mmCIF file of C-alpha atoms in Angstrom:
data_model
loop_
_atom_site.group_PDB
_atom_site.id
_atom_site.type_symbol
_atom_site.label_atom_id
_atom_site.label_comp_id
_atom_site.label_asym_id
_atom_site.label_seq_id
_atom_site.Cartn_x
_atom_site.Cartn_y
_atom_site.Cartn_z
ATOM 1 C CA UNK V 1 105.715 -9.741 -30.052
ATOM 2 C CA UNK V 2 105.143 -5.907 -29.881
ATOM 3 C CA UNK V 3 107.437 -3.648 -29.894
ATOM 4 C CA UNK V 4 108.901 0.175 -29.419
ATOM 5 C CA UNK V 5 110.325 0.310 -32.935
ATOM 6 C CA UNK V 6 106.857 2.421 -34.053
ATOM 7 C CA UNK V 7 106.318 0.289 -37.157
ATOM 8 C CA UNK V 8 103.222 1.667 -39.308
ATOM 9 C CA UNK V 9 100.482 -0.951 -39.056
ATOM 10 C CA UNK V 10 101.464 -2.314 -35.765
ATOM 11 C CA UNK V 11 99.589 -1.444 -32.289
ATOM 12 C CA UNK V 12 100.873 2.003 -30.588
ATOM 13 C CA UNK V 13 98.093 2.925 -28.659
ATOM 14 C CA UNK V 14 95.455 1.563 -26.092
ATOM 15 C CA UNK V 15 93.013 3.335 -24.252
ATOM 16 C CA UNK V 16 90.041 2.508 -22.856
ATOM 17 C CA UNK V 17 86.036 5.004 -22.498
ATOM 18 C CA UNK V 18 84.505 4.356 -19.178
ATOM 19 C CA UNK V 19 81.264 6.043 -17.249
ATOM 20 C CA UNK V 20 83.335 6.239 -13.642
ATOM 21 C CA UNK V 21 87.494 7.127 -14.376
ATOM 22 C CA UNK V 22 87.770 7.034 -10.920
ATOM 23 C CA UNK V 23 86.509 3.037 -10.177
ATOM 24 C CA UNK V 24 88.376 2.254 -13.733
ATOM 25 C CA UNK V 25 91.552 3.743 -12.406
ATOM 26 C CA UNK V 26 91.092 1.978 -9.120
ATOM 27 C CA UNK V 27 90.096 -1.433 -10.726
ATOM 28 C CA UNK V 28 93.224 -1.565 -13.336
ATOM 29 C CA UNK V 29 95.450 -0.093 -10.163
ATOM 30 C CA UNK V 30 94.680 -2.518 -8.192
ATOM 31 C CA UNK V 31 94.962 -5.698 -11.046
ATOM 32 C CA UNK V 32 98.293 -4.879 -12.530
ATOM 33 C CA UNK V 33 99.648 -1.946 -9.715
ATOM 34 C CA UNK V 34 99.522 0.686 -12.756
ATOM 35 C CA UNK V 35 99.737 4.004 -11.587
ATOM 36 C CA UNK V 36 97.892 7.595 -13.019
ATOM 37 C CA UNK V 37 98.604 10.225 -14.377
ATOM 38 C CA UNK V 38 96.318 13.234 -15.143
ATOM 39 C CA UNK V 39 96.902 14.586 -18.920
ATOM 40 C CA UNK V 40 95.571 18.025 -18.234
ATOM 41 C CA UNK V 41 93.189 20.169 -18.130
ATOM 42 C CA UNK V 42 92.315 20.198 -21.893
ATOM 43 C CA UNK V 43 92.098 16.861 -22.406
ATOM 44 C CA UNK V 44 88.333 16.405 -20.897
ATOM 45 C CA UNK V 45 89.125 14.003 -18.333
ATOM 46 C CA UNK V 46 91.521 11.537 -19.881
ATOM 47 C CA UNK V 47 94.428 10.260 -18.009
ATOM 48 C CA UNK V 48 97.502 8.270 -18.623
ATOM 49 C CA UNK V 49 98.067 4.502 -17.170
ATOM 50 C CA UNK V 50 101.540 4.053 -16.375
ATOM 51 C CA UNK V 51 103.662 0.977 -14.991
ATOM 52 C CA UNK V 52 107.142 1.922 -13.367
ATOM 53 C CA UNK V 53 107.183 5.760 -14.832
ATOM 54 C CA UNK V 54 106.427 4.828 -18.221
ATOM 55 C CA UNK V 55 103.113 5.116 -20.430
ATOM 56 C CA UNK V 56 101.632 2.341 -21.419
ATOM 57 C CA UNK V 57 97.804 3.556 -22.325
ATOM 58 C CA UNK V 58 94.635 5.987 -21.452
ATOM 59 C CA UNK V 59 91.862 5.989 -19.938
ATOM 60 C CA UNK V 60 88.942 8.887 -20.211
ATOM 61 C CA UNK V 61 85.025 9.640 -19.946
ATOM 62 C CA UNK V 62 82.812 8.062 -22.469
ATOM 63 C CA UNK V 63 82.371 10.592 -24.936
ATOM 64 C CA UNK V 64 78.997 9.342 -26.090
ATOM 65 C CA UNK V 65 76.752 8.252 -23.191
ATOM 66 C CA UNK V 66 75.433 5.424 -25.629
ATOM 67 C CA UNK V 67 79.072 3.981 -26.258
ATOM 68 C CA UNK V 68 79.391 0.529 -24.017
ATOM 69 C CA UNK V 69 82.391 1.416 -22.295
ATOM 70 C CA UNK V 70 85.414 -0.859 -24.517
ATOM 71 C CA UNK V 71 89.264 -0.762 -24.548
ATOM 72 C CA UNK V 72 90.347 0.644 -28.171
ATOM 73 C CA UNK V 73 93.499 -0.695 -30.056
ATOM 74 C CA UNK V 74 95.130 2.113 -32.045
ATOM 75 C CA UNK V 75 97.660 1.162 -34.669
ATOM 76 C CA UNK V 76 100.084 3.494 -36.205
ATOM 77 C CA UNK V 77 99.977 5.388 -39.725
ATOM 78 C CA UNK V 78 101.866 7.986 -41.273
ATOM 79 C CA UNK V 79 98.811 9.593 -42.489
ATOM 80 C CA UNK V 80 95.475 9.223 -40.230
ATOM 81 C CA UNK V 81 93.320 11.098 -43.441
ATOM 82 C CA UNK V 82 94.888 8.343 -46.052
ATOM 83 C CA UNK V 83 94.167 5.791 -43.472
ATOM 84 C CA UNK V 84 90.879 6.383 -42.945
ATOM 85 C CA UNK V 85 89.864 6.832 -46.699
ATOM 86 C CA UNK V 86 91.449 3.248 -47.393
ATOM 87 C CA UNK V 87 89.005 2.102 -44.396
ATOM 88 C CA UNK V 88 85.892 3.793 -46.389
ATOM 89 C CA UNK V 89 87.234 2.112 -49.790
ATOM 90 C CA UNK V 90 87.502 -1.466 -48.020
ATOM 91 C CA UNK V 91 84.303 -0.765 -46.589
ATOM 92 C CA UNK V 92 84.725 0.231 -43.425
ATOM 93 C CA UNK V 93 83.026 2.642 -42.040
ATOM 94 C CA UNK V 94 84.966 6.448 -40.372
ATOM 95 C CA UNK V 95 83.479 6.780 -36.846
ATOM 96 C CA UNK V 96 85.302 10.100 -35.993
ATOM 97 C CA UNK V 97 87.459 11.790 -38.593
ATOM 98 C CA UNK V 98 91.243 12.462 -38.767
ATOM 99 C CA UNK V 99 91.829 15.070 -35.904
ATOM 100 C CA UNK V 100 94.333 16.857 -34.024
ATOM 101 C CA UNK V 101 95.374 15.699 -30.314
ATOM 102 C CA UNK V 102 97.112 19.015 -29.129
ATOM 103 C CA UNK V 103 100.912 18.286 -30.185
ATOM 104 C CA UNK V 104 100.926 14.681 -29.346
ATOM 105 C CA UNK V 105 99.827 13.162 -32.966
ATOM 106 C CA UNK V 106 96.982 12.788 -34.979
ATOM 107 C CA UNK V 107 94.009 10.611 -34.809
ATOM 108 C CA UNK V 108 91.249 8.870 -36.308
ATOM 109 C CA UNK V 109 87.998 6.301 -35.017
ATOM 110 C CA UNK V 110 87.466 3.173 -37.392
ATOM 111 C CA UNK V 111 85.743 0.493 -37.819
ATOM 112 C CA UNK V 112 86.284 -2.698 -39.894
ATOM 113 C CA UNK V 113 83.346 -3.775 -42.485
ATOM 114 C CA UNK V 114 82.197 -6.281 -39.322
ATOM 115 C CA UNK V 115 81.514 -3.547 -37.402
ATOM 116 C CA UNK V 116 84.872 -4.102 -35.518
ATOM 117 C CA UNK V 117 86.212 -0.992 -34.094
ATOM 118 C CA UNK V 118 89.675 0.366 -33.721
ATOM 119 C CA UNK V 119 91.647 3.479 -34.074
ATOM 120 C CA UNK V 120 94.918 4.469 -35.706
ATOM 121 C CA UNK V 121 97.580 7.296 -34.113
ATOM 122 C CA UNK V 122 100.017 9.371 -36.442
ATOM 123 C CA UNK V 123 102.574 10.224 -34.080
ATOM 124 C CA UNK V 124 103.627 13.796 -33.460
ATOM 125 C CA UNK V 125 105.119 14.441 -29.630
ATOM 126 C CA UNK V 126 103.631 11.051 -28.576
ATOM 127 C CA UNK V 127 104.767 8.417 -30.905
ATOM 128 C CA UNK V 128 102.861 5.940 -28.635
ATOM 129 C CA UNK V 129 103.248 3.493 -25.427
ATOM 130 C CA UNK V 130 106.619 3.517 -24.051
ATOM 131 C CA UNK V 131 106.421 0.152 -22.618
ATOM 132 C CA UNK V 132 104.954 -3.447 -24.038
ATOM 133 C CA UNK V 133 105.989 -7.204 -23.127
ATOM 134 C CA UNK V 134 106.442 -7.240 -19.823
ATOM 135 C CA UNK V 135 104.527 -7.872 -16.727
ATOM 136 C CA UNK V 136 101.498 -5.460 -16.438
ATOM 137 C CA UNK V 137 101.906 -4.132 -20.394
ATOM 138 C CA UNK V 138 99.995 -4.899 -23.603
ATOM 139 C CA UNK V 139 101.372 -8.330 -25.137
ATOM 140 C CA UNK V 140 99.147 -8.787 -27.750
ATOM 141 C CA UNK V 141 96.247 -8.156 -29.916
ATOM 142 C CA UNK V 142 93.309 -9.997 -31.094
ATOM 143 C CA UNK V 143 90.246 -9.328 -33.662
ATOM 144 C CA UNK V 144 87.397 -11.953 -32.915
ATOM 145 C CA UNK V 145 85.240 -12.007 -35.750
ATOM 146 C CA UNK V 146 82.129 -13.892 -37.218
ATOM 147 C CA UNK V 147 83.920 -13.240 -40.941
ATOM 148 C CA UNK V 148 87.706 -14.502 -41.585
ATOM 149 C CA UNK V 149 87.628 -14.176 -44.778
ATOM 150 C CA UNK V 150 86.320 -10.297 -44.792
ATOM 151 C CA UNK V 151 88.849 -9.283 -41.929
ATOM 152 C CA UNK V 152 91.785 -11.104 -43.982
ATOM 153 C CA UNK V 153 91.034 -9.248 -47.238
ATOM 154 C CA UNK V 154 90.266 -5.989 -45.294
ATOM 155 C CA UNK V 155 92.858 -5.034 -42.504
ATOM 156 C CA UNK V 156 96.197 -6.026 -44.809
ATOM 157 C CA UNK V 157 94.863 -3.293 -47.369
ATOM 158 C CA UNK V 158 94.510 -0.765 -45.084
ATOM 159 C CA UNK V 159 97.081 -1.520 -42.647
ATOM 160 C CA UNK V 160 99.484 -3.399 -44.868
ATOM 161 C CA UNK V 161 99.816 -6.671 -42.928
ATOM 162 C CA UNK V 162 100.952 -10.320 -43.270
ATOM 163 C CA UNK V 163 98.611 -12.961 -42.580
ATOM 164 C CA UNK V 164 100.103 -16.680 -41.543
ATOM 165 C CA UNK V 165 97.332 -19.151 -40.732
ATOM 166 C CA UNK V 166 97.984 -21.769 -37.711
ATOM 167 C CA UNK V 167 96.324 -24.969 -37.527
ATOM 168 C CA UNK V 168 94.912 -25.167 -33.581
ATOM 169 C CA UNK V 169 93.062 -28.577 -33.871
ATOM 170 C CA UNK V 170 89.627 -26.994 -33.694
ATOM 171 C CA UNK V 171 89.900 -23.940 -35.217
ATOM 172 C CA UNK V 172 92.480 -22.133 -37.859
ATOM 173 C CA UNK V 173 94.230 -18.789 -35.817
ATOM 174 C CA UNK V 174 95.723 -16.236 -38.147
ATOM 175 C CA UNK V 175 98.419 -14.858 -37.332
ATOM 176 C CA UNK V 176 99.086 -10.874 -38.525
ATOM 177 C CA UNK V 177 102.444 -9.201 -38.800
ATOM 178 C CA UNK V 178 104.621 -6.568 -40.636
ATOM 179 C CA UNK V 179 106.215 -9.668 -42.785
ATOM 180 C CA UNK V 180 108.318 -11.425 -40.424
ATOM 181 C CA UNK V 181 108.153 -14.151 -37.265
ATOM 182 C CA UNK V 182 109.617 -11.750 -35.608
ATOM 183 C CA UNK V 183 107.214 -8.525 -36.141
ATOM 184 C CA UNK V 184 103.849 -10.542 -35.342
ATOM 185 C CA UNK V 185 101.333 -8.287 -32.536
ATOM 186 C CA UNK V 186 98.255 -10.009 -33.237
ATOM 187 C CA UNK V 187 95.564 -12.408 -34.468
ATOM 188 C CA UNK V 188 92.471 -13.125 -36.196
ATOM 189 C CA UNK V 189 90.317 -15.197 -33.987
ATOM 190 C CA UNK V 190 86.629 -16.846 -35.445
ATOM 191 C CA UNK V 191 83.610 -16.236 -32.797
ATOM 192 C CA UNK V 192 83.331 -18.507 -30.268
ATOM 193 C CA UNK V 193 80.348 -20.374 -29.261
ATOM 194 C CA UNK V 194 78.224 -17.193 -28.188
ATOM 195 C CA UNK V 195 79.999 -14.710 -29.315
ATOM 196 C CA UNK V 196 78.381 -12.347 -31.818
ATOM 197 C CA UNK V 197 80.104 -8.997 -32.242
ATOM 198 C CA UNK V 198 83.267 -8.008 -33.777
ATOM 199 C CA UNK V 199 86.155 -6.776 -31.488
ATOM 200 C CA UNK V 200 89.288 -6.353 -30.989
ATOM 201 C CA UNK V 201 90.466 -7.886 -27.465
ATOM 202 C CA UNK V 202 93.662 -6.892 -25.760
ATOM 203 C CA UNK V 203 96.267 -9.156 -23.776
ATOM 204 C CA UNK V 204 98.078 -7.811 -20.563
ATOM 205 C CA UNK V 205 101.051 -10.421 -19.992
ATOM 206 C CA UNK V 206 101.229 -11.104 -16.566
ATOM 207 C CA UNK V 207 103.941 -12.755 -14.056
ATOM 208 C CA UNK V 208 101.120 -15.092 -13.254
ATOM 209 C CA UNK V 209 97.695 -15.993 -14.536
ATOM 210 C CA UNK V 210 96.429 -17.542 -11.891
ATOM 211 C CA UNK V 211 96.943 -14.785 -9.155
ATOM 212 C CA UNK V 212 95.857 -12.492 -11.465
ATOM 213 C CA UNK V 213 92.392 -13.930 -11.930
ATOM 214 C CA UNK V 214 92.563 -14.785 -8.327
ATOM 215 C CA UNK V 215 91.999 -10.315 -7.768
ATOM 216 C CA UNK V 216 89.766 -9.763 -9.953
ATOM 217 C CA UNK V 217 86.613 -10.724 -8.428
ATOM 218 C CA UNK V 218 87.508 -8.857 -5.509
ATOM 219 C CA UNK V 219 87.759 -5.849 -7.050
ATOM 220 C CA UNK V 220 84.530 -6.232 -8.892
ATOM 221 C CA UNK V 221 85.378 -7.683 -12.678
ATOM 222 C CA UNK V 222 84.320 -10.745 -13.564
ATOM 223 C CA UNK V 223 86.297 -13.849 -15.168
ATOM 224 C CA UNK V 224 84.863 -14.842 -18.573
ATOM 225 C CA UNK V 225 86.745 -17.953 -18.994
ATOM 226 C CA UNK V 226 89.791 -20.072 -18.253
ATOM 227 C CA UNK V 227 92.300 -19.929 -16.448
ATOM 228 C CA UNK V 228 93.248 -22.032 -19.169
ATOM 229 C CA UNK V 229 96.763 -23.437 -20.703
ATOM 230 C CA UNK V 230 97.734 -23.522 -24.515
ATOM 231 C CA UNK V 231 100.499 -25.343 -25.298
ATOM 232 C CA UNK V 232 103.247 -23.273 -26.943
ATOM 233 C CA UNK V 233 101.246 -19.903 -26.443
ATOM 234 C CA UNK V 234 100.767 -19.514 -22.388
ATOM 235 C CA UNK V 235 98.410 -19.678 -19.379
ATOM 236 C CA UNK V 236 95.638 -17.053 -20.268
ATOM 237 C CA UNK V 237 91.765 -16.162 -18.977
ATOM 238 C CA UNK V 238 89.577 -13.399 -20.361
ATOM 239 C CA UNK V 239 87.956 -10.571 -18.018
ATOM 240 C CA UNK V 240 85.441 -8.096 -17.494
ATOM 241 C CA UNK V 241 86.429 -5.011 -15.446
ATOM 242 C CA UNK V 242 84.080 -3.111 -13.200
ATOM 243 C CA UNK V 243 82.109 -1.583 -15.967
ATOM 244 C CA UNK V 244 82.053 -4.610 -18.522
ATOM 245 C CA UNK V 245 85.455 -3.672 -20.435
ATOM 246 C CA UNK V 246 86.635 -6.960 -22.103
ATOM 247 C CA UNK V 247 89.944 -7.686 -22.530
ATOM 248 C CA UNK V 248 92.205 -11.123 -21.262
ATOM 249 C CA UNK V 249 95.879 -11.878 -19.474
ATOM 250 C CA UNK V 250 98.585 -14.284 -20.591
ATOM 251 C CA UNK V 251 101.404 -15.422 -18.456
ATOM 252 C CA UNK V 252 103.615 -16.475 -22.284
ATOM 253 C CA UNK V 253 105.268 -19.776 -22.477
ATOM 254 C CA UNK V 254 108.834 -18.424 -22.970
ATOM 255 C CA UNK V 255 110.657 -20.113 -25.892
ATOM 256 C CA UNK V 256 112.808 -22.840 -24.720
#
């Protein structure tokens, strides 16, 4: 599970580029009764999503008008510069430099040697979401990828995870944490039927899947699959928002 203890390596940031912040905010308001916030008037648009007073991602303009518009997964470092030189050595590739966000931390734009891309947050004033786990709040995160193998060798050297591979049936799921049951936030996934890009896919738990997906088409995202159930993981479907933004919701099997 994610969580609040800010571990380097783990997931402390979401946000997501869009053409329209206004039909983003009111598509995610109106899935998962988030609320916005306005970051300022430096900040070039970008706003905060927040469920019951506390932060739990951003949203903002698409910076470059060629960008599809994409939720990004930031993970935490101590050091964005050293960070993003490891990502260059592993060969990745350094979309957008270490750089300054006013007092809140430091940032850089990555992407994995697959083309995958993601982000990483040093904390300053902001040392990240305030809120994960529950109802309406990032769960989880997931790399789908054409290339196991590269993403295996790749994101533990530059992000210093643990990898634990899970037998599904069909497929092998690896499962990445900071070295403990306990500390896992995501998983490698191999493409599905289809799928050809690399990227990193989001979860939102939810209080249920099925009323979830039962919104969405009324406020004009589409369902990409399920509702399906996995036994010992949850009841989950994946989602395209108003402007093609990918990412899924799981109502989790609680332990028993």
């Amino acid at each position: 599970m994610l969580s609040l203890d800010y571990t380097p390596g783990t997931p402390r940031w979401i946000d997501l580029g869009s053409p329209d912040t206004a039909a983003t905010a009111a598509f995610y308001t109106g899935l998962f009764g988030w609320t916005t916030e306005d970051a300022g008037p430096d900040t070039g648009g970008y706003g905060f999503f927040n469920l019951d007073g506390k932060m739990l991602g951003g949203f903002g303009p698409l910076m470059d008008p060629n960008a599809s518009p994409a939720w990004t997964i930031y993970f935490g470092t101590d050091n964005a510069e050293a960070t993003a030189k490891s990502v260059e050595q592993a060969g990745g590739t350094v979309r957008a430099p270490a750089m300054d966000v006013m007092e809140f931390g430091r940032m850089a734009q990555l992407s994995d040697a697959q083309g995958g891309e993601f982000a990483v947050w040093q904390p300053k004033a902001n040392p990240g979401f305030h809120v994960v786990n529950v109802p309406g709040a990032l769960a989880w995160a997931e790399l789908h990828t054409s290339d196991i193998a590269a993403a295996r060798a790749f994101y533990p050297s530059v992000l210093g995870w643990s990898l634990n591979d899970q037998d599904m049936g069909e497929f092998t799921y690896t499962i990445a944490s900071m070295g403990t049951e306990e500390s896992a936030f995501g998983g490698l996934m191999p493409h599905m039927p289809g799928e050809t890009a690399t990227y990193w896919l989001p979860y939102f738990e939810v209080a249920d899947c099925d009323a979830t997906v039962a919104k969405v088409a009324g406020l004009g995202g589409t369902v990409i699959m399920g509702p399906d159930t996995l036994a010992g993981v949850g009841r989950m479907a994946a989602i395209k928002d108003v402007h093609g933004s990918v990412f899924s919701v799981i109502t989790s099997e609680m332990p028993s």
